[in-house]
């Protein structure tokens, strides 16, 4: 099979971690007889430096023409980088938000899984971490506060800023369907997270989710308020299967969920539309403080590449092979610094990539 992949290396540790994911994909191509065709585009800070904008029209067209996009990470230090002196619509993140919208990537899947091998890196009490957990956050990605009208105005000498949170029933329905579909392939439980005790958008969310649930009698549905969910994630993460939630809540809860897995460096993500097309990126940021030092953890990006094979190319065996290789390397006690624990062998970013590729 020929896989046409647009690659966004991005900023900070992005180029290093993407190189390792490509190393692993190339090994898959060799072993299973596929062709990986990569086309690079710039986005984020790298694009600002080269083209003056965080994403060019040409780059969008290139991404649209591919089967999938593999991305590293974008952005820099928000207090010191010159990119953050630019107008908000010219900053690195604006490129990513634009790409999500242009490609209609409304469904963001963020699995959070506690590897037995990393149980020691989990910051929770042992009585909680020993239960293990395996959840998937289904985050709505093209609506809500992120894309609502916003402005800053000064009236009578007082400045105020306004952001708006809008959801239509169609936007809620399509993400709910994705959530129930994926739950059906997992433990058949959806926890829909909202703030229905305060927000109208959440009350509509709840109503539509309940309507969709009627088509999935085999999947259990529960509703949870977002503040309670934040608490439950550290109190009893094993209770969750699929967490279905809107854009901003999903942004926040997915960082929390990632931390309880031991390291944000382990978490992959897929952003999908209604076709097979997807954008695959680690859930973590660009870690500018450790960029270029060959110490970043490439596993989240490598696992994102596995998600890409699974969701965009239907290559389940190949995706399984990557996931098994990651597990094996962890079982052999190789660790990057972020997941290091006593008695393990510390390796750098490129060595980790090589170890995983070698085990495929
Ligand atoms: C994420 C990131 C982005 C988001 C930023 C970089 C705009 O935090 O993918 O979770 O908030 O969606
Ligand atoms: Mg985030």
Short mmCIF file of C-alpha atoms and ligand atoms in Angstrom, two decimals:
data_model
loop_
_atom_site.label_atom_id
_atom_site.label_comp_id
_atom_site.label_asym_id
_atom_site.label_seq_id
_atom_site.Cartn_x
_atom_site.Cartn_y
_atom_site.Cartn_z
CA UNK A 1 0.00 0.00 0.00
CA UNK A 2 1.14 3.52 -0.73
CA UNK A 3 0.67 5.87 2.22
CA UNK A 4 0.76 9.54 1.26
CA UNK A 5 1.66 11.36 4.44
CA UNK A 6 2.06 15.08 4.98
CA UNK A 7 4.63 15.66 7.70
CA UNK A 8 4.71 18.65 10.03
CA UNK A 9 7.87 18.53 12.10
CA UNK A 10 7.01 21.73 13.91
CA UNK A 11 8.92 23.45 16.67
CA UNK A 12 10.89 22.56 19.78
CA UNK A 13 11.32 18.81 20.08
CA UNK A 14 9.01 18.31 17.05
CA UNK A 15 11.71 17.51 14.46
CA UNK A 16 13.43 14.99 16.78
CA UNK A 17 10.33 13.04 17.71
CA UNK A 18 8.94 13.01 14.16
CA UNK A 19 12.25 11.63 12.87
CA UNK A 20 11.83 8.66 15.24
CA UNK A 21 8.23 8.06 14.16
CA UNK A 22 9.39 8.07 10.52
CA UNK A 23 12.17 5.63 11.42
CA UNK A 24 9.53 3.27 12.79
CA UNK A 25 7.18 3.79 9.82
CA UNK A 26 10.03 3.08 7.40
CA UNK A 27 10.67 -0.19 9.21
CA UNK A 28 6.98 -1.05 8.89
CA UNK A 29 7.13 -0.26 5.16
CA UNK A 30 10.12 -2.55 4.76
CA UNK A 31 8.66 -5.43 6.78
CA UNK A 32 5.12 -5.35 5.44
CA UNK A 33 5.79 -4.20 1.88
CA UNK A 34 4.30 -0.68 1.94
CA UNK A 35 5.51 2.62 0.57
CA UNK A 36 5.61 5.68 2.80
CA UNK A 37 5.57 8.85 0.74
CA UNK A 38 6.31 11.89 2.89
CA UNK A 39 5.76 15.53 1.98
CA UNK A 40 6.88 18.13 4.50
CA UNK A 41 4.97 21.31 5.22
CA UNK A 42 5.72 24.04 7.72
CA UNK A 43 3.39 25.05 10.50
CA UNK A 44 3.68 27.03 13.71
CA UNK A 45 6.83 28.92 14.64
CA UNK A 46 8.88 27.36 11.83
CA UNK A 47 6.35 28.69 9.32
CA UNK A 48 6.27 32.13 10.97
CA UNK A 49 10.05 32.34 10.64
CA UNK A 50 10.09 31.17 7.02
CA UNK A 51 6.85 32.63 5.62
CA UNK A 52 5.62 35.23 8.13
CA UNK A 53 2.42 33.30 8.92
CA UNK A 54 1.83 30.15 11.03
CA UNK A 55 0.28 28.25 8.11
CA UNK A 56 0.25 29.10 4.40
CA UNK A 57 -2.59 28.37 1.95
CA UNK A 58 -0.17 26.17 0.02
CA UNK A 59 0.55 24.11 3.13
CA UNK A 60 -3.19 23.62 3.69
CA UNK A 61 -3.60 22.41 0.10
CA UNK A 62 -0.69 19.99 0.48
CA UNK A 63 -2.21 18.58 3.67
CA UNK A 64 -5.62 18.22 2.01
CA UNK A 65 -4.10 16.27 -0.88
CA UNK A 66 -2.54 13.64 1.42
CA UNK A 67 -4.14 10.60 3.07
CA UNK A 68 -3.03 11.67 6.54
CA UNK A 69 -0.93 14.19 8.41
CA UNK A 70 1.76 13.23 10.92
CA UNK A 71 2.71 16.06 13.21
CA UNK A 72 5.31 16.67 15.93
CA UNK A 73 4.51 19.70 18.02
CA UNK A 74 4.32 23.43 17.56
CA UNK A 75 4.90 26.57 19.58
CA UNK A 76 7.56 27.94 21.87
CA UNK A 77 7.93 29.40 25.32
CA UNK A 78 4.93 31.72 25.67
CA UNK A 79 6.76 34.15 27.94
CA UNK A 80 10.07 34.44 26.11
CA UNK A 81 9.57 33.53 22.45
CA UNK A 82 9.19 36.45 20.00
CA UNK A 83 6.34 34.52 18.32
CA UNK A 84 4.12 35.46 21.27
CA UNK A 85 4.62 39.19 20.66
CA UNK A 86 2.69 38.78 17.40
CA UNK A 87 -1.07 39.28 17.08
CA UNK A 88 -2.97 36.16 18.31
CA UNK A 89 -3.96 35.12 14.77
CA UNK A 90 -0.29 35.09 13.75
CA UNK A 91 1.01 32.96 16.63
CA UNK A 92 2.06 29.31 16.21
CA UNK A 93 -1.15 27.79 17.69
CA UNK A 94 -3.29 29.71 15.19
CA UNK A 95 -1.79 27.49 12.47
CA UNK A 96 -2.92 24.32 14.22
CA UNK A 97 -6.41 25.66 14.95
CA UNK A 98 -6.78 26.75 11.32
CA UNK A 99 -5.66 23.33 10.06
CA UNK A 100 -8.12 21.53 12.37
CA UNK A 101 -10.93 23.72 11.04
CA UNK A 102 -9.90 23.58 7.35
CA UNK A 103 -9.71 19.78 7.46
CA UNK A 104 -12.90 19.56 9.56
CA UNK A 105 -11.12 17.43 12.17
CA UNK A 106 -13.92 17.50 14.69
CA UNK A 107 -13.12 14.29 16.56
CA UNK A 108 -10.00 14.18 18.71
CA UNK A 109 -9.20 10.79 20.20
CA UNK A 110 -6.78 10.82 23.12
CA UNK A 111 -6.18 7.41 24.67
CA UNK A 112 -4.73 7.37 28.20
CA UNK A 113 -3.49 3.98 29.31
CA UNK A 114 -1.38 2.95 32.26
CA UNK A 115 1.37 0.59 31.12
CA UNK A 116 2.10 -1.95 33.83
CA UNK A 117 5.78 -1.26 33.22
CA UNK A 118 5.25 2.42 34.05
CA UNK A 119 3.06 1.96 37.10
CA UNK A 120 5.87 3.37 39.23
CA UNK A 121 5.87 6.60 37.24
CA UNK A 122 2.15 7.08 38.00
CA UNK A 123 1.85 9.86 40.61
CA UNK A 124 -1.25 8.31 42.23
CA UNK A 125 -1.27 6.21 45.39
CA UNK A 126 -0.43 2.58 44.76
CA UNK A 127 -3.87 1.41 45.83
CA UNK A 128 -5.25 3.44 42.91
CA UNK A 129 -2.55 2.81 40.28
CA UNK A 130 -2.57 -0.94 40.97
CA UNK A 131 -6.11 -1.04 39.51
CA UNK A 132 -4.69 0.12 36.17
CA UNK A 133 -6.76 2.15 33.72
CA UNK A 134 -7.44 2.36 30.03
CA UNK A 135 -9.55 5.27 28.84
CA UNK A 136 -10.05 7.27 25.70
CA UNK A 137 -10.98 10.92 25.70
CA UNK A 138 -13.17 11.80 22.73
CA UNK A 139 -12.77 15.55 22.53
CA UNK A 140 -14.84 17.73 20.21
CA UNK A 141 -12.21 19.73 18.31
CA UNK A 142 -13.72 22.32 15.99
CA UNK A 143 -16.36 24.05 18.09
CA UNK A 144 -16.96 25.64 21.46
CA UNK A 145 -14.87 28.39 22.98
CA UNK A 146 -11.97 27.77 20.62
CA UNK A 147 -13.89 28.86 17.56
CA UNK A 148 -16.56 31.19 18.95
CA UNK A 149 -16.57 34.89 18.30
CA UNK A 150 -14.12 36.78 20.47
CA UNK A 151 -13.15 40.37 20.95
CA UNK A 152 -11.63 42.83 23.34
CA UNK A 153 -13.37 46.18 23.65
CA UNK A 154 -12.92 49.28 25.75
CA UNK A 155 -16.06 51.04 26.90
CA UNK A 156 -15.97 54.10 29.15
CA UNK A 157 -12.29 53.48 29.82
CA UNK A 158 -12.89 49.89 30.99
CA UNK A 159 -11.51 47.11 28.85
CA UNK A 160 -13.35 43.85 28.62
CA UNK A 161 -12.69 40.64 26.73
CA UNK A 162 -15.41 38.38 25.35
CA UNK A 163 -15.19 34.77 24.24
CA UNK A 164 -18.29 32.88 23.16
CA UNK A 165 -19.17 29.21 23.56
CA UNK A 166 -21.52 27.87 20.90
CA UNK A 167 -22.54 24.33 20.00
CA UNK A 168 -25.15 23.30 17.47
CA UNK A 169 -27.03 20.05 17.84
CA UNK A 170 -25.34 18.78 14.66
CA UNK A 171 -21.87 19.39 16.08
CA UNK A 172 -22.83 17.55 19.25
CA UNK A 173 -24.50 14.67 17.43
CA UNK A 174 -21.56 13.87 15.16
CA UNK A 175 -19.02 13.76 18.00
CA UNK A 176 -21.41 11.75 20.18
CA UNK A 177 -21.75 9.18 17.40
CA UNK A 178 -17.94 8.91 17.20
CA UNK A 179 -17.82 8.45 20.97
CA UNK A 180 -20.42 5.67 21.02
CA UNK A 181 -18.87 3.98 17.97
CA UNK A 182 -15.48 3.75 19.64
CA UNK A 183 -17.00 2.67 22.98
CA UNK A 184 -18.64 -0.22 21.17
CA UNK A 185 -15.17 -1.49 20.24
CA UNK A 186 -13.92 -1.04 23.82
CA UNK A 187 -15.56 -1.54 27.21
CA UNK A 188 -18.94 -0.21 26.07
CA UNK A 189 -19.21 2.70 28.46
CA UNK A 190 -19.51 6.41 27.66
CA UNK A 191 -19.07 9.07 30.31
CA UNK A 192 -20.36 12.31 28.82
CA UNK A 193 -18.76 15.24 30.58
CA UNK A 194 -20.40 18.66 30.72
CA UNK A 195 -21.33 21.54 33.00
CA UNK A 196 -25.08 21.16 32.62
CA UNK A 197 -25.74 22.69 36.04
CA UNK A 198 -24.56 26.04 34.63
CA UNK A 199 -24.23 26.17 30.84
CA UNK A 200 -26.92 26.12 28.16
CA UNK A 201 -24.47 24.57 25.71
CA UNK A 202 -24.00 21.71 28.18
CA UNK A 203 -27.73 21.22 28.60
CA UNK A 204 -28.09 20.86 24.83
CA UNK A 205 -25.04 18.57 24.86
CA UNK A 206 -26.73 16.28 27.38
CA UNK A 207 -30.01 16.19 25.47
CA UNK A 208 -28.38 15.28 22.14
CA UNK A 209 -26.05 12.71 23.72
CA UNK A 210 -29.10 11.02 25.23
CA UNK A 211 -30.80 10.95 21.85
CA UNK A 212 -27.73 9.37 20.22
CA UNK A 213 -27.46 6.85 23.07
CA UNK A 214 -30.82 5.38 22.03
CA UNK A 215 -29.11 3.91 18.95
CA UNK A 216 -26.54 2.19 21.17
CA UNK A 217 -28.49 0.10 23.68
CA UNK A 218 -25.39 -2.07 24.23
CA UNK A 219 -23.34 0.93 25.43
CA UNK A 220 -23.82 2.28 28.96
CA UNK A 221 -24.11 6.06 29.25
CA UNK A 222 -23.48 8.19 32.29
CA UNK A 223 -23.27 11.96 32.65
CA UNK A 224 -20.66 13.63 34.79
CA UNK A 225 -20.03 17.28 35.60
CA UNK A 226 -16.61 18.43 34.50
CA UNK A 227 -15.40 19.46 37.97
CA UNK A 228 -16.34 16.07 39.34
CA UNK A 229 -14.63 14.40 36.38
CA UNK A 230 -11.40 16.27 37.15
CA UNK A 231 -11.60 14.82 40.66
CA UNK A 232 -12.59 11.29 39.58
CA UNK A 233 -9.62 11.12 37.20
CA UNK A 234 -7.24 11.13 40.14
CA UNK A 235 -9.52 9.33 42.59
CA UNK A 236 -10.61 6.37 40.49
CA UNK A 237 -9.38 6.49 36.86
CA UNK A 238 -10.23 2.80 36.37
CA UNK A 239 -13.95 3.67 36.20
CA UNK A 240 -13.58 5.33 32.77
CA UNK A 241 -13.80 3.87 29.31
CA UNK A 242 -14.73 6.63 26.83
CA UNK A 243 -14.95 10.20 28.09
CA UNK A 244 -17.00 12.23 25.62
CA UNK A 245 -16.65 15.96 25.99
CA UNK A 246 -16.51 19.39 24.37
CA UNK A 247 -13.39 21.15 23.17
CA UNK A 248 -12.15 23.12 26.19
CA UNK A 249 -13.08 20.51 28.80
CA UNK A 250 -11.33 17.89 26.66
CA UNK A 251 -8.21 20.03 26.39
CA UNK A 252 -7.94 20.32 30.16
CA UNK A 253 -9.01 16.80 31.12
CA UNK A 254 -6.68 15.20 28.57
CA UNK A 255 -3.64 16.87 30.13
CA UNK A 256 -4.77 15.61 33.52
CA UNK A 257 -5.41 12.09 32.21
CA UNK A 258 -2.01 12.05 30.56
CA UNK A 259 -0.23 12.97 33.75
CA UNK A 260 -1.74 10.05 35.66
CA UNK A 261 -0.30 7.68 33.08
CA UNK A 262 3.14 8.67 34.36
CA UNK A 263 4.24 10.91 31.55
CA UNK A 264 2.65 13.11 28.96
CA UNK A 265 5.44 11.78 26.72
CA UNK A 266 3.51 8.53 26.21
CA UNK A 267 0.20 9.80 24.84
CA UNK A 268 -0.79 9.69 21.22
CA UNK A 269 -3.75 11.34 19.55
CA UNK A 270 -5.77 11.24 16.37
CA UNK A 271 -7.92 14.03 14.98
CA UNK A 272 -10.45 12.74 12.50
CA UNK A 273 -13.13 13.99 10.16
CA UNK A 274 -15.89 11.97 8.56
CA UNK A 275 -13.57 10.32 6.03
CA UNK A 276 -10.48 8.19 6.59
CA UNK A 277 -8.35 11.33 6.72
CA UNK A 278 -6.72 12.19 10.01
CA UNK A 279 -4.06 14.27 11.70
CA UNK A 280 -1.91 12.40 14.18
CA UNK A 281 0.15 14.07 16.85
CA UNK A 282 1.39 13.45 20.38
CA UNK A 283 -0.81 14.96 23.10
CA UNK A 284 2.15 16.85 24.53
CA UNK A 285 3.64 20.18 23.55
CA UNK A 286 6.90 21.25 21.95
CA UNK A 287 9.01 21.28 25.17
CA UNK A 288 11.32 24.08 23.94
CA UNK A 289 13.47 23.75 27.07
CA UNK A 290 14.78 20.33 25.98
CA UNK A 291 14.71 20.86 22.20
CA UNK A 292 17.74 19.60 20.27
CA UNK A 293 19.16 17.70 23.25
CA UNK A 294 18.12 14.23 22.08
CA UNK A 295 16.43 13.50 25.42
CA UNK A 296 12.74 13.86 24.46
CA UNK A 297 10.45 10.85 24.60
CA UNK A 298 9.41 9.92 21.03
CA UNK A 299 6.90 7.24 22.11
CA UNK A 300 3.78 9.45 21.92
CA UNK A 301 4.62 10.34 18.31
CA UNK A 302 5.46 6.74 17.45
CA UNK A 303 2.13 5.61 18.94
CA UNK A 304 0.41 8.39 16.96
CA UNK A 305 1.94 6.92 13.81
CA UNK A 306 0.42 3.57 14.86
CA UNK A 307 -2.98 5.26 15.22
CA UNK A 308 -2.49 6.69 11.73
CA UNK A 309 -1.92 3.22 10.26
CA UNK A 310 -4.99 1.93 12.09
CA UNK A 311 -7.48 4.73 11.37
CA UNK A 312 -6.40 6.22 8.03
CA UNK A 313 -4.97 3.14 6.31
CA UNK A 314 -6.81 0.22 7.98
CA UNK A 315 -3.41 -1.39 8.64
CA UNK A 316 -4.29 -3.02 11.97
CA UNK A 317 -1.54 -5.64 11.92
CA UNK A 318 1.08 -2.98 11.31
CA UNK A 319 -0.33 -0.76 14.08
CA UNK A 320 -0.33 -3.76 16.43
CA UNK A 321 3.32 -4.39 15.54
CA UNK A 322 4.30 -0.85 16.57
CA UNK A 323 2.34 -1.04 19.83
CA UNK A 324 3.88 -4.42 20.66
CA UNK A 325 7.37 -3.10 19.93
CA UNK A 326 6.81 -0.17 22.31
CA UNK A 327 5.63 -2.54 25.00
CA UNK A 328 8.61 -4.82 24.47
CA UNK A 329 11.12 -1.99 24.78
CA UNK A 330 9.45 -0.94 28.05
CA UNK A 331 9.52 -4.54 29.27
CA UNK A 332 13.22 -4.60 28.49
CA UNK A 333 13.46 -1.61 30.84
CA UNK A 334 14.63 1.01 28.38
CA UNK A 335 13.41 4.48 29.41
CA UNK A 336 13.77 8.07 28.31
CA UNK A 337 14.42 10.53 31.15
CA UNK A 338 10.76 11.49 31.70
CA UNK A 339 9.77 7.89 32.54
CA UNK A 340 13.04 6.80 34.11
CA UNK A 341 12.94 4.71 37.26
CA UNK A 342 15.50 2.81 39.31
CA UNK A 343 17.13 -0.20 37.67
CA UNK A 344 16.18 0.90 34.14
CA UNK A 345 18.47 1.85 31.27
CA UNK A 346 18.24 5.50 30.30
CA UNK A 347 18.26 6.16 26.56
CA UNK A 348 17.95 9.25 24.38
CA UNK A 349 15.28 10.11 21.83
CA UNK A 350 16.97 8.62 18.76
CA UNK A 351 18.09 5.50 20.59
CA UNK A 352 14.52 4.92 21.78
CA UNK A 353 13.31 5.19 18.16
CA UNK A 354 15.96 2.74 16.99
CA UNK A 355 15.13 0.23 19.76
CA UNK A 356 11.46 0.29 18.82
CA UNK A 357 12.14 0.04 15.06
CA UNK A 358 14.50 -2.88 15.67
CA UNK A 359 11.78 -4.82 17.46
CA UNK A 360 9.37 -4.67 14.54
C1 LIG B 1 -3.78 20.57 22.49
C2 LIG B 1 -3.09 21.89 22.63
C3 LIG B 1 -3.76 22.90 21.72
C4 LIG B 1 -5.20 23.02 22.15
C5 LIG B 1 -3.08 24.28 21.66
C6 LIG B 1 -1.64 24.14 21.23
C7 LIG B 1 -3.83 25.25 20.82
O1 LIG B 1 -3.11 22.29 23.97
O2 LIG B 1 -3.77 20.03 21.36
O3 LIG B 1 -4.31 20.07 23.48
O4 LIG B 1 -5.51 23.75 23.10
O5 LIG B 1 -6.05 22.36 21.55
MG1 LIG B 2 -3.92 20.87 25.30
#
